[in-house]
Structures are given as structure tokens and as C-alpha cells.
């Protein structure tokens, strides 16, 4: 099993290298029917893979070297490319949240004046009176939407 797993990882690494080695400029991409901005920057097949309707098989029409990628590896890479963008965005959001955790909430904050807070969340915040966004986020029942409603106000008051 270990040898099979190592062989699969090697096949995936080879497939990724093949995708990264194939590139075209925006003008050539448009000519190939792959819509991308013509900003003069070359795009790799790896960059294009997450775009709607772009598959390894479609890319292999323009880059025959990609035909050597096994179907199972192509499916895996297509899935990674599709969801990779969402995971990257979520990672950026989490980093931003970590920064926002230390934003101070004013001690006299009137939660009744902040739109987007349910009565339940408003009551919990008034009972605890958190000092920071991070503390507010850790109160059971305080939703991400409520934290989002607090963020601009806390940032305005902290700035």
C-alpha cells in the first residue's frame, strides 16, 4: 500500500509539473477559446484549470503533453483547482478575523443601535459586555453575522 500511495503522489506531482510548464499569453488564450484578460501576463494550464468549463482534457487539446495525465489524476487536480480558490479565500478571511479579534469594543457600546443583531444576540452581548471582537465571537450563540455587524463599528471606534 505504501508503494502504491508513493506512486500516486509521484504521478500527481508529475501532473502538476506538466500543468505548470504549459503557458500562454492572454491573446493566445483568447485565440484558443479560453477567455482571460489580455494583460500581457502568461497563464499556466494550472492557473486556467479552476475556470468554469476548463478540464485537463480540454487543456490537452492545446498542450498534448497533458494527455499523459491519467484520468484519476486529472479528476483530482480539477477538484483541487475548483475548490482551491475557495479555500484560499477562506484562509485569507481567517487571517483577517485573527487580526480583527483584538479590535476593542467601546465600553459604552449600545448594542440596541447596531442593526443586524437579533434580540437574543443583543441580550448576550449586553450581559457579557465583551471588551474585544474576539471575546464577543467566543460568546455561545453569537453568530458570525453578528460579529460582521460589530466589525465596522468597532473598527470605526478603534480607529
Short mmCIF file of C-alpha atoms in Angstrom, two decimals:
data_model
loop_
_atom_site.label_atom_id
_atom_site.label_comp_id
_atom_site.label_asym_id
_atom_site.label_seq_id
_atom_site.Cartn_x
_atom_site.Cartn_y
_atom_site.Cartn_z
CA UNK A 1 0.00 0.00 0.00
CA UNK A 2 2.85 2.37 0.79
CA UNK A 3 4.41 1.81 -2.67
CA UNK A 4 1.06 2.40 -4.38
CA UNK A 5 0.50 5.58 -2.37
CA UNK A 6 4.02 6.84 -3.16
CA UNK A 7 3.45 6.10 -6.87
CA UNK A 8 0.14 8.03 -6.82
CA UNK A 9 1.82 11.01 -5.14
CA UNK A 10 4.58 10.91 -7.76
CA UNK A 11 2.00 10.81 -10.57
CA UNK A 12 0.19 13.82 -9.08
CA UNK A 13 3.46 15.74 -8.71
CA UNK A 14 4.32 14.99 -12.35
CA UNK A 15 0.85 16.09 -13.47
CA UNK A 16 1.15 19.36 -11.52
CA UNK A 17 4.57 19.99 -13.07
CA UNK A 18 3.13 19.39 -16.55
CA UNK A 19 0.31 21.86 -15.88
CA UNK A 20 2.73 24.47 -14.52
CA UNK A 21 5.05 24.09 -17.53
CA UNK A 22 2.33 24.89 -20.10
CA UNK A 23 1.62 28.60 -20.50
CA UNK A 24 0.13 31.10 -22.95
CA UNK A 25 -0.41 34.86 -23.00
CA UNK A 26 -3.90 36.39 -22.90
CA UNK A 27 -4.02 36.88 -26.68
CA UNK A 28 -3.10 33.25 -27.35
CA UNK A 29 -5.59 32.08 -24.73
CA UNK A 30 -8.39 34.02 -26.43
CA UNK A 31 -7.40 32.52 -29.78
CA UNK A 32 -7.64 29.07 -28.17
CA UNK A 33 -11.14 29.86 -26.90
CA UNK A 34 -10.07 30.28 -23.28
CA UNK A 35 -11.30 33.64 -22.01
CA UNK A 36 -8.77 35.51 -19.91
CA UNK A 37 -7.80 39.17 -19.65
CA UNK A 38 -5.10 40.20 -22.08
CA UNK A 39 -2.83 41.88 -19.56
CA UNK A 40 0.34 40.58 -21.20
CA UNK A 41 0.89 38.08 -18.39
CA UNK A 42 1.25 34.45 -19.35
CA UNK A 43 -1.13 31.99 -17.65
CA UNK A 44 -0.27 28.38 -16.98
CA UNK A 45 -2.57 25.47 -17.56
CA UNK A 46 -2.59 25.15 -13.78
CA UNK A 47 -3.97 28.72 -13.48
CA UNK A 48 -6.68 28.00 -16.04
CA UNK A 49 -7.81 24.71 -14.56
CA UNK A 50 -10.12 26.26 -11.95
CA UNK A 51 -12.01 28.31 -14.56
CA UNK A 52 -15.56 27.25 -15.45
CA UNK A 53 -15.65 24.61 -18.16
CA UNK A 54 -11.88 24.09 -18.20
CA UNK A 55 -10.75 20.50 -17.74
CA UNK A 56 -7.46 18.70 -18.20
CA UNK A 57 -8.93 17.06 -21.31
CA UNK A 58 -9.81 20.47 -22.76
CA UNK A 59 -6.35 21.81 -21.96
CA UNK A 60 -4.78 18.72 -23.53
CA UNK A 61 -6.26 19.82 -26.88
CA UNK A 62 -3.77 22.68 -26.87
CA UNK A 63 -0.98 21.02 -24.93
CA UNK A 64 -0.57 17.36 -25.99
CA UNK A 65 1.84 16.72 -23.10
CA UNK A 66 -1.17 16.86 -20.78
CA UNK A 67 -2.66 13.76 -22.43
CA UNK A 68 -0.20 11.70 -20.37
CA UNK A 69 -2.06 12.63 -17.17
CA UNK A 70 -4.18 9.65 -16.04
CA UNK A 71 -7.92 10.25 -15.73
CA UNK A 72 -7.94 9.74 -11.94
CA UNK A 73 -5.15 12.33 -11.53
CA UNK A 74 -6.91 14.78 -13.86
CA UNK A 75 -10.11 14.47 -11.82
CA UNK A 76 -8.19 15.07 -8.60
CA UNK A 77 -6.41 18.14 -9.99
CA UNK A 78 -9.66 19.56 -11.37
CA UNK A 79 -11.28 19.21 -7.95
CA UNK A 80 -8.30 20.80 -6.21
CA UNK A 81 -8.32 23.70 -8.69
CA UNK A 82 -12.06 24.23 -8.31
CA UNK A 83 -12.08 24.27 -4.53
CA UNK A 84 -8.58 25.68 -4.06
CA UNK A 85 -9.79 29.21 -4.77
CA UNK A 86 -12.48 28.93 -2.10
CA UNK A 87 -10.00 27.51 0.40
CA UNK A 88 -7.55 30.31 -0.34
CA UNK A 89 -10.27 32.92 0.19
CA UNK A 90 -11.34 31.24 3.42
CA UNK A 91 -7.73 31.23 4.60
CA UNK A 92 -7.49 34.99 3.91
CA UNK A 93 -10.78 35.54 5.75
CA UNK A 94 -9.48 33.61 8.75
CA UNK A 95 -6.26 35.67 8.79
CA UNK A 96 -8.35 38.84 8.68
CA UNK A 97 -10.51 37.58 11.53
CA UNK A 98 -7.42 36.85 13.63
CA UNK A 99 -6.38 40.48 13.11
CA UNK A 100 -9.86 41.73 13.95
CA UNK A 101 -10.03 39.71 17.17
CA UNK A 102 -8.04 42.33 19.03
CA UNK A 103 -10.24 45.26 17.97
CA UNK A 104 -11.54 46.93 21.08
CA UNK A 105 -15.24 47.44 21.60
CA UNK A 106 -16.17 50.67 23.36
CA UNK A 107 -17.28 50.04 26.96
CA UNK A 108 -20.38 52.20 26.39
CA UNK A 109 -21.40 50.45 23.15
CA UNK A 110 -25.18 50.48 22.72
CA UNK A 111 -25.92 47.12 21.08
CA UNK A 112 -29.52 48.24 20.58
CA UNK A 113 -28.36 50.72 17.94
CA UNK A 114 -26.43 48.16 15.88
CA UNK A 115 -28.51 46.76 13.04
CA UNK A 116 -28.28 43.10 12.17
CA UNK A 117 -28.25 41.82 15.74
CA UNK A 118 -31.04 39.53 16.85
CA UNK A 119 -32.64 40.19 20.23
CA UNK A 120 -31.03 37.02 21.56
CA UNK A 121 -27.53 38.03 20.47
CA UNK A 122 -28.08 41.60 21.63
CA UNK A 123 -29.03 40.28 25.10
CA UNK A 124 -25.98 38.07 25.30
CA UNK A 125 -23.65 40.89 24.30
CA UNK A 126 -25.25 43.27 26.82
CA UNK A 127 -24.94 40.66 29.58
CA UNK A 128 -21.25 39.94 28.93
CA UNK A 129 -20.12 43.36 27.62
CA UNK A 130 -17.07 41.93 25.79
CA UNK A 131 -14.01 44.14 25.54
CA UNK A 132 -12.87 42.88 22.12
CA UNK A 133 -14.32 41.39 18.95
CA UNK A 134 -12.55 38.14 19.84
CA UNK A 135 -14.32 37.93 23.18
CA UNK A 136 -17.66 38.67 21.52
CA UNK A 137 -17.05 35.91 18.96
CA UNK A 138 -16.50 33.36 21.71
CA UNK A 139 -19.82 34.02 23.43
CA UNK A 140 -22.05 30.98 22.79
CA UNK A 141 -24.83 31.89 20.38
CA UNK A 142 -23.13 34.96 18.91
CA UNK A 143 -23.17 34.28 15.19
CA UNK A 144 -20.59 35.18 12.54
CA UNK A 145 -23.21 37.53 11.08
CA UNK A 146 -23.39 39.35 14.42
CA UNK A 147 -19.61 39.69 14.52
CA UNK A 148 -19.73 41.08 10.99
CA UNK A 149 -22.28 43.65 12.17
CA UNK A 150 -19.97 44.65 15.04
CA UNK A 151 -16.76 44.86 13.00
CA UNK A 152 -17.29 48.17 11.19
CA UNK A 153 -18.49 49.85 14.37
CA UNK A 154 -15.56 48.55 16.41
CA UNK A 155 -13.10 49.49 13.68
CA UNK A 156 -14.60 52.99 13.46
CA UNK A 157 -14.37 53.46 17.23
CA UNK A 158 -10.89 51.87 17.44
CA UNK A 159 -9.51 53.90 14.54
#
